[in-house]
Amino acid sequence: MKVPVTAVVVLACLACATPPRTWYEPPPPPPVDPERLHWQWSLDRPDPDPGAADVFVLDGFTTDAATVQDLHRRRRHAVCYLALGTVGGQPDAARFPRSLRAADHGIRWDAPARALRDTVAPILADRLRVCRDKGFDAAALDRLAAAPEDVLVRVLDAARELRLPVGLVDRSDARADLRLPPSPVGGAGTSGRSTTSGS
C-alpha cells in the first residue's frame, strides 16, 4: 500500500515535534522559612499530630513514606532529620569499616581524606537518598561540626543532585539552603523529646 507523500511529511513533523520524556526538569522545592511557620521537632514520635505545627522534623530512618504522604495531604511540610555523622545505632552501620568509627559512635573525621571521600561520602549520599525517596521536603543534617570541608562539600553537592534542600543542625554554612530553628537535640544526634518552635 502506498502512503501519500503529504502523510509521510506530517508524521515526520509530528515525530520531530514530540519532546523526549526527559525534556522537563522540575524546579527544586523552595526553602522553608522558619520565621513564618510553626515547627515541631518530633524525632521520637512516629505518628505526629498534623494540627500541632506547619513543619515537622522527623527521624529519616524510622519515619515511613506513608507518614510523610499523610502530612503532605494535610498541607504540612516534612523535614528529614539525619544524624549524618553518627555510625552506632544506625541501620547502615555495618557499611562503615571499624577504622572509620570513632569512640563516640560517630565517624572518624580525622581519617585519611581518601577513605572519607571513597567510603564515607557515598554512604552519606545514600542516607540523603533515603530522605528523597520517602518524599521529605528537606533534610536537617546533624553531627557534621567536625566534618572536613571536602566531606561537607560532597554532602551539599549530593543533596543538590537529589533536589533536596538541607539545613545544618550543629554547623553554620551559607551554602545550606534551609534555615533551621533551634533544635532540641543540641547537635548530639539523639532525641527523646518532641518540641515546638516558631510563631
XYZ file of C-alpha atoms in Angstrom:
199
model
C 0.000 0.000 0.000
C 1.372 3.377 -0.947
C 1.319 6.140 1.665
C 0.692 9.658 0.340
C 3.742 11.886 0.478
C 1.837 14.508 2.479
C 1.026 11.951 5.170
C 4.682 10.980 5.456
C 5.681 14.619 5.836
C 3.044 15.265 8.539
C 4.063 12.192 10.543
C 7.713 13.141 10.272
C 6.988 16.640 11.552
C 4.986 15.285 14.482
C 7.823 12.966 15.398
C 10.241 15.870 15.374
C 7.910 17.998 17.485
C 7.393 15.357 20.166
C 9.674 16.237 23.087
C 11.659 13.491 24.815
C 10.330 12.264 28.141
C 13.183 13.933 29.983
C 12.753 17.372 28.439
C 11.223 18.870 31.608
C 13.390 19.454 34.656
C 11.175 20.291 37.656
C 12.497 23.093 39.861
C 13.797 22.188 43.329
C 11.413 22.669 46.272
C 11.577 26.203 47.675
C 13.372 26.658 51.001
C 11.133 26.737 54.049
C 11.229 29.968 56.061
C 11.126 29.093 59.784
C 10.188 32.654 60.681
C 6.763 32.274 59.091
C 5.956 28.690 60.045
C 5.390 26.786 63.259
C 7.911 23.958 63.652
C 7.847 20.783 65.687
C 10.815 18.501 66.271
C 9.191 15.074 66.553
C 12.143 12.717 66.409
C 10.616 10.252 68.855
C 7.055 10.331 67.517
C 6.359 8.108 64.504
C 2.812 9.481 64.186
C 2.877 13.287 64.586
C -0.310 15.295 65.027
C -0.706 17.365 61.816
C -2.633 20.003 63.731
C 0.294 20.751 66.031
C 2.574 22.546 63.554
C 3.269 23.541 59.950
C 6.653 21.825 59.663
C 7.622 18.526 61.266
C 11.223 17.429 61.694
C 11.094 13.618 61.738
C 13.686 10.876 62.022
C 14.718 9.996 58.496
C 15.287 6.311 59.179
C 12.320 5.452 61.409
C 9.664 7.584 59.683
C 7.956 5.790 56.809
C 6.860 7.257 53.491
C 3.181 6.909 54.425
C 3.636 9.342 57.337
C 5.271 11.880 55.033
C 2.489 11.478 52.471
C -0.159 11.951 55.152
C 1.442 15.221 56.256
C 1.512 16.407 52.650
C -2.169 15.575 52.221
C -2.815 17.792 55.225
C -0.735 20.574 53.664
C 2.149 20.187 56.098
C 5.900 20.077 55.464
C 8.119 17.150 56.474
C 11.839 17.622 57.137
C 14.087 14.564 57.338
C 16.397 14.565 60.371
C 19.649 12.657 59.903
C 22.467 12.385 62.439
C 24.729 12.227 59.427
C 27.940 11.938 61.411
C 26.665 9.062 63.559
C 27.531 5.407 62.927
C 26.419 3.455 66.011
C 22.744 2.562 66.154
C 22.095 3.461 62.530
C 20.637 0.854 60.138
C 23.594 1.216 57.783
C 26.287 1.000 60.492
C 27.686 -2.223 59.015
C 28.797 -0.293 55.927
C 31.374 1.643 57.957
C 34.730 -0.119 58.447
C 35.986 -0.214 62.038
C 38.870 2.023 61.023
C 36.384 4.807 60.272
C 34.408 4.542 63.515
C 35.165 6.897 66.395
C 34.921 6.033 70.085
C 31.760 8.153 70.440
C 29.947 6.028 67.818
C 30.493 8.705 65.220
C 32.638 8.949 62.108
C 36.397 9.375 62.456
C 36.674 12.717 60.740
C 40.464 12.602 61.146
C 40.669 9.504 58.939
C 42.636 9.733 55.665
C 40.959 12.023 53.149
C 40.805 9.259 50.554
C 38.876 6.967 52.917
C 36.420 9.734 53.736
C 35.977 10.515 50.054
C 35.707 6.970 48.707
C 33.933 5.207 51.584
C 32.154 7.686 53.843
C 30.846 10.228 51.318
C 28.879 7.637 49.268
C 27.230 6.300 52.451
C 26.182 9.802 53.462
C 24.795 10.404 49.970
C 22.753 7.205 50.274
C 21.332 8.471 53.562
C 20.168 11.613 51.795
C 18.625 9.419 49.112
C 16.518 7.731 51.810
C 15.011 11.141 52.631
C 14.349 11.908 48.995
C 12.788 8.518 48.282
C 10.401 8.849 51.236
C 9.173 12.171 49.882
C 10.577 14.543 52.502
C 10.591 18.230 51.566
C 14.057 18.877 53.007
C 16.649 17.463 55.403
C 18.143 18.596 58.720
C 21.692 17.252 58.952
C 23.389 16.774 62.317
C 26.819 15.818 63.715
C 28.778 17.499 60.955
C 30.509 20.112 63.128
C 33.901 18.402 62.822
C 33.491 17.137 59.272
C 36.272 18.231 56.888
C 35.400 20.804 54.260
C 35.730 18.280 51.438
C 33.158 15.970 53.031
C 30.734 18.836 53.647
C 31.030 19.959 50.033
C 30.298 16.439 48.820
C 27.268 16.194 51.089
C 25.867 19.512 49.873
C 26.543 18.581 46.245
C 24.786 15.234 46.709
C 21.774 16.997 48.210
C 21.563 19.371 45.265
C 21.747 16.486 42.809
C 18.807 14.939 44.652
C 16.982 18.304 44.670
C 16.770 18.058 48.453
C 17.178 21.346 50.365
C 19.260 20.867 53.506
C 19.932 22.687 56.752
C 22.759 22.080 59.229
C 21.893 21.478 62.890
C 25.300 21.880 64.549
C 27.169 23.945 61.999
C 26.669 27.241 60.202
C 27.287 27.416 56.475
C 25.940 29.902 53.944
C 25.750 27.171 51.301
C 22.967 25.354 53.173
C 19.519 26.009 51.685
C 17.426 25.676 54.824
C 17.476 27.855 57.923
C 16.617 25.725 60.933
C 15.041 26.931 64.185
C 16.699 25.907 67.470
C 16.966 22.149 67.803
C 16.222 20.124 70.968
C 18.936 17.619 70.088
C 21.765 20.073 70.631
C 23.886 18.572 67.884
C 24.117 15.275 69.742
C 22.275 13.277 67.149
C 19.805 11.804 69.653
C 16.439 12.879 70.965
C 13.840 11.764 73.423
C 11.672 14.838 73.121
C 9.116 16.462 70.911
C 9.314 20.243 70.950
C 7.818 23.122 69.031
C 9.156 26.470 67.914
C 8.125 29.336 65.706
C 5.432 31.962 65.609
